[in-house]
mmCIF file of C-alpha atoms in Angstrom:
data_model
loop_
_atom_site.group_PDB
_atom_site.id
_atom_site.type_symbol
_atom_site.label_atom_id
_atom_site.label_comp_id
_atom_site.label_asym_id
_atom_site.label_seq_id
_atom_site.Cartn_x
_atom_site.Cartn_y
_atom_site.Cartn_z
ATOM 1 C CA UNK T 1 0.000 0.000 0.000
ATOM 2 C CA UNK T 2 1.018 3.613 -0.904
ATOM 3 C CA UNK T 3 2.110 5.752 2.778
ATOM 4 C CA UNK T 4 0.674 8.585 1.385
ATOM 5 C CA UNK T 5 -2.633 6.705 1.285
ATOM 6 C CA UNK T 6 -2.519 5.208 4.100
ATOM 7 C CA UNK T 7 -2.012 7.947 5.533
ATOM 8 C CA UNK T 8 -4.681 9.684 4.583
ATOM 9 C CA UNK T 9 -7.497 6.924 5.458
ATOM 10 C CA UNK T 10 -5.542 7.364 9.161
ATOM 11 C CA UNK T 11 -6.442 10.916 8.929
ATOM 12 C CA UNK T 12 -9.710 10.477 8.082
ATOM 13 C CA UNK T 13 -10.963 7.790 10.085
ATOM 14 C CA UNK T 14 -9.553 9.778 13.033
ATOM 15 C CA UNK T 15 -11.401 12.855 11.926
ATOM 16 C CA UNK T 16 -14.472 10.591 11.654
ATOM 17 C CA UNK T 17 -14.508 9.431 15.204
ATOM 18 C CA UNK T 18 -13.829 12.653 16.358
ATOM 19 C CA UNK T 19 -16.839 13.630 15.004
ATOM 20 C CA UNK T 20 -18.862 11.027 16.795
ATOM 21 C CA UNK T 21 -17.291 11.174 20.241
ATOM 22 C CA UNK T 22 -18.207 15.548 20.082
ATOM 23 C CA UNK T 23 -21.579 14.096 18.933
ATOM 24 C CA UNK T 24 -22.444 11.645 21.829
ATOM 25 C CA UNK T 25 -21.243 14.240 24.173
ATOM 26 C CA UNK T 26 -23.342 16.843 23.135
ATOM 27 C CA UNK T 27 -26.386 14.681 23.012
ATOM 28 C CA UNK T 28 -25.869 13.422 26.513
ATOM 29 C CA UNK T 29 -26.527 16.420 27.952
ATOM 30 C CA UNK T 30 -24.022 15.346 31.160
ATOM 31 C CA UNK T 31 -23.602 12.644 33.220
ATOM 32 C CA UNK T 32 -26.900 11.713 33.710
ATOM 33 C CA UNK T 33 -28.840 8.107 32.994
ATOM 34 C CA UNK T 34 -28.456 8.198 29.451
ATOM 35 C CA UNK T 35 -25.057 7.851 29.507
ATOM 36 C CA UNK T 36 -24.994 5.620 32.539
ATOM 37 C CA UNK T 37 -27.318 3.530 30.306
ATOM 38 C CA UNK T 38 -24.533 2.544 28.609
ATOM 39 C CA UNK T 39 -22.235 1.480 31.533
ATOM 40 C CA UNK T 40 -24.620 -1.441 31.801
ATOM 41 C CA UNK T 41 -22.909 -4.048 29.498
ATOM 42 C CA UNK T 42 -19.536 -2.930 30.660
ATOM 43 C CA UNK T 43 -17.613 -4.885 33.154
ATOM 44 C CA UNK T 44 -15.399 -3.373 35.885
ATOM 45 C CA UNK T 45 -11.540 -4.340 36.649
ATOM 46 C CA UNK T 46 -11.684 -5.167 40.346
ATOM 47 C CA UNK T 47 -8.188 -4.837 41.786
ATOM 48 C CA UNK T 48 -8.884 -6.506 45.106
ATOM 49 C CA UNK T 49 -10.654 -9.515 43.126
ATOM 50 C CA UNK T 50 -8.761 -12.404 41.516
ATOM 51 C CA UNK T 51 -10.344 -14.578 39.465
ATOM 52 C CA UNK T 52 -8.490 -18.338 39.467
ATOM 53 C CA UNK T 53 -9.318 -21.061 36.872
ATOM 54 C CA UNK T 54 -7.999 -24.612 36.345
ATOM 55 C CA UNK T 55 -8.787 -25.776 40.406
ATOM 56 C CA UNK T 56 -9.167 -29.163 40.750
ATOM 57 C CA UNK T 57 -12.377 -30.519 42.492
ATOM 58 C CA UNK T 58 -9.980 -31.614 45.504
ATOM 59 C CA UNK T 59 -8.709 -28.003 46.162
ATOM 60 C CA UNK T 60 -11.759 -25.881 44.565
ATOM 61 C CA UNK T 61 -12.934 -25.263 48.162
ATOM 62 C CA UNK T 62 -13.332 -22.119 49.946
ATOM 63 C CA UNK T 63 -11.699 -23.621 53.423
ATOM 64 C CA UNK T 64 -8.858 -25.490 51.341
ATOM 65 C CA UNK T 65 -8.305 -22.097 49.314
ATOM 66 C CA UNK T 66 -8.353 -19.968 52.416
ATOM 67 C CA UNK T 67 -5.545 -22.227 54.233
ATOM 68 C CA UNK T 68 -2.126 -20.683 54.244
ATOM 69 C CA UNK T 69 -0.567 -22.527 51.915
ATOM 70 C CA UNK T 70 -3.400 -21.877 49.055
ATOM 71 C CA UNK T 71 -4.183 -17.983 48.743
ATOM 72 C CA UNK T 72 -4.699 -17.116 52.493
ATOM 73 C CA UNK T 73 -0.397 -16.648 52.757
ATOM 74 C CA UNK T 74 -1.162 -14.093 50.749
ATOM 75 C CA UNK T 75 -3.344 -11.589 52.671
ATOM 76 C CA UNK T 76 -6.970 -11.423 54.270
ATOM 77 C CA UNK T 77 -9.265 -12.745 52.242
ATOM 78 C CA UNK T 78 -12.835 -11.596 52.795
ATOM 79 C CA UNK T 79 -14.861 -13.831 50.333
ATOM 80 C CA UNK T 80 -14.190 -16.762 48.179
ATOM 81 C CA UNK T 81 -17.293 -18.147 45.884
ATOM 82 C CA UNK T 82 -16.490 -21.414 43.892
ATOM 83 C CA UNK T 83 -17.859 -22.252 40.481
ATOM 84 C CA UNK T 84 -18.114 -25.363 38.589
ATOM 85 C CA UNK T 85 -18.769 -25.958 34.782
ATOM 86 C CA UNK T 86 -19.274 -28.704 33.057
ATOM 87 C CA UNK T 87 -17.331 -28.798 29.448
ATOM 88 C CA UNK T 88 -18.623 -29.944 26.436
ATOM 89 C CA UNK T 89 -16.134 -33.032 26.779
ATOM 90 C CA UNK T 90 -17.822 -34.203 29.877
ATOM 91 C CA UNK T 91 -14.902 -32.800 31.915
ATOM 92 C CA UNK T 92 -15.603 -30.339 35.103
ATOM 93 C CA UNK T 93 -13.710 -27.502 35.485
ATOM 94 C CA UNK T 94 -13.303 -25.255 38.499
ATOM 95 C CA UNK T 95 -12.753 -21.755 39.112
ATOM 96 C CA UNK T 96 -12.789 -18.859 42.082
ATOM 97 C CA UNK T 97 -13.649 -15.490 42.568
ATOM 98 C CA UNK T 98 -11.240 -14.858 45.669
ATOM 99 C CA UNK T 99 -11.597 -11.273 47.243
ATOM 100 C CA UNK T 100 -8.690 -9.809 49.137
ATOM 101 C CA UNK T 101 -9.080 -6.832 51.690
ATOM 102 C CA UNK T 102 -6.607 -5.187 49.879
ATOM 103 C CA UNK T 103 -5.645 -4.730 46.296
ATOM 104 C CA UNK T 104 -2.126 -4.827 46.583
ATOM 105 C CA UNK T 105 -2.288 -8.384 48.367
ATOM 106 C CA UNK T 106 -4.429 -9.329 45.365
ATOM 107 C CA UNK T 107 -1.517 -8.347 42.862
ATOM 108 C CA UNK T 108 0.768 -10.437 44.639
ATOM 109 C CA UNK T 109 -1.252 -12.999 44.720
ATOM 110 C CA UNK T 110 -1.723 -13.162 41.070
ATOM 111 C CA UNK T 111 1.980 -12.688 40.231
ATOM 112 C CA UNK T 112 2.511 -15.936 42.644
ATOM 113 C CA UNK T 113 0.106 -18.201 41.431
ATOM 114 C CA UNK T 114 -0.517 -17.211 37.330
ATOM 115 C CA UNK T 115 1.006 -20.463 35.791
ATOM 116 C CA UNK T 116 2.098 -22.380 38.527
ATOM 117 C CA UNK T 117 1.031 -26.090 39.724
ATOM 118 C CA UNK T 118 -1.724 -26.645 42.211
ATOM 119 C CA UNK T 119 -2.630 -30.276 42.874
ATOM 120 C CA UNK T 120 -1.097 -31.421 39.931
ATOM 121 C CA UNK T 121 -3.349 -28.330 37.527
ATOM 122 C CA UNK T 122 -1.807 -25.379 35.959
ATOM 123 C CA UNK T 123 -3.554 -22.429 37.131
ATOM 124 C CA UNK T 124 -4.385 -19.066 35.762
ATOM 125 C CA UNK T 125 -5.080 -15.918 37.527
ATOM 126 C CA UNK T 126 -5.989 -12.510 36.633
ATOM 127 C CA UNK T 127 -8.188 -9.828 38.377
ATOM 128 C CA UNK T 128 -11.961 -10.140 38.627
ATOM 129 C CA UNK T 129 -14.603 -7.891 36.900
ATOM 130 C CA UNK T 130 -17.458 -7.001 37.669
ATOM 131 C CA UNK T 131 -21.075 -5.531 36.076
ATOM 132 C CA UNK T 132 -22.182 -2.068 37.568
ATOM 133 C CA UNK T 133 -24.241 -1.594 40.094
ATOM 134 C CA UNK T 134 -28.170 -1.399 38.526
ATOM 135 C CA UNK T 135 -29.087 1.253 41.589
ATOM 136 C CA UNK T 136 -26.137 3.368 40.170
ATOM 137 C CA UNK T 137 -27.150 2.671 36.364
ATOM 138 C CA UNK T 138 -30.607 4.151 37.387
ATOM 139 C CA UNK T 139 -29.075 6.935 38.910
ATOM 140 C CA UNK T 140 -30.334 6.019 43.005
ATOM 141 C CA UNK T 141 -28.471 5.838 45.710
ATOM 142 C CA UNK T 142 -27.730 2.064 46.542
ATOM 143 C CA UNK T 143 -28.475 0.421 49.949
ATOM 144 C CA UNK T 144 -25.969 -2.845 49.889
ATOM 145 C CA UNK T 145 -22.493 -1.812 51.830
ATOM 146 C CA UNK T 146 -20.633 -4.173 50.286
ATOM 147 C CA UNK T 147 -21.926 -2.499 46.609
ATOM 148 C CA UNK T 148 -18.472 -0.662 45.140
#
């Protein structure tokens, strides 16, 4: 392809989404429930919240994962919720939503664990996400404590 062209296109696709970003602004009108509207199929990066995949059934407990040698050496953990799925092979697959107190124990923990061996499984960690609160979405204050 010819620079100059491709250049060009750059240019103008740029200029284009300018154009549409200053128009959704100015038809928001602010940051009221129209554009919160559109927070509600986004997810949001928790850093206190790891999200582990690839337990096995014998360790994808919440007392097992809480133990010191699991993910309580880490820091205090204030909730663990286990999942199970069933793959399409037949096979059962654990995972964990595992929050920490604080965020900074939850990078660590992460770091430690992302690739390593538990119980004979390689395990991957990253930080949990979660949806936005639908009180906030509708633009009322919400009631829960442990809402973010």
């Amino acid at each position: 392809p010819d620079p100059v062209k491709l250049q060009k296109e750059i240019r103008k696709s740029q200029a284009k989404q300018k154009k549409k970003e200053k128009r959704t602004r100015s038809s928001g009108g602010g940051a009221g429930t129209t554009d919160r509207k559109s927070l509600s199929t986004m997810r949001v990066l928790q850093r206190n919240l790891v999200y582990v995949v690839g337990l096995t059934v014998r360790v994808a407990k919440e007392e097992i994962l809480r133990k010191k040698q699991y993910l309580g050496k880490y820091g205090k953990l204030l909730k663990i919720v286990v999942n199970k799925k069933v793959l399409g092979n037949g096979a059962t697959s654990y995972c964990a939503y595992v929050t920490f107190k604080n965020a900074k124990d939850a990078e660590v923990a992460i770091k430690k664990i992302n690739g390593c061996l538990i119980d004979g499984a390689r395990i991957k960690a990253t930080y949990g996400t979660t949806k936005y609160c639908t009180n906030f979405l509708k633009g009322i204050t919400c009631t829960n404590p442990s809402c973010l």
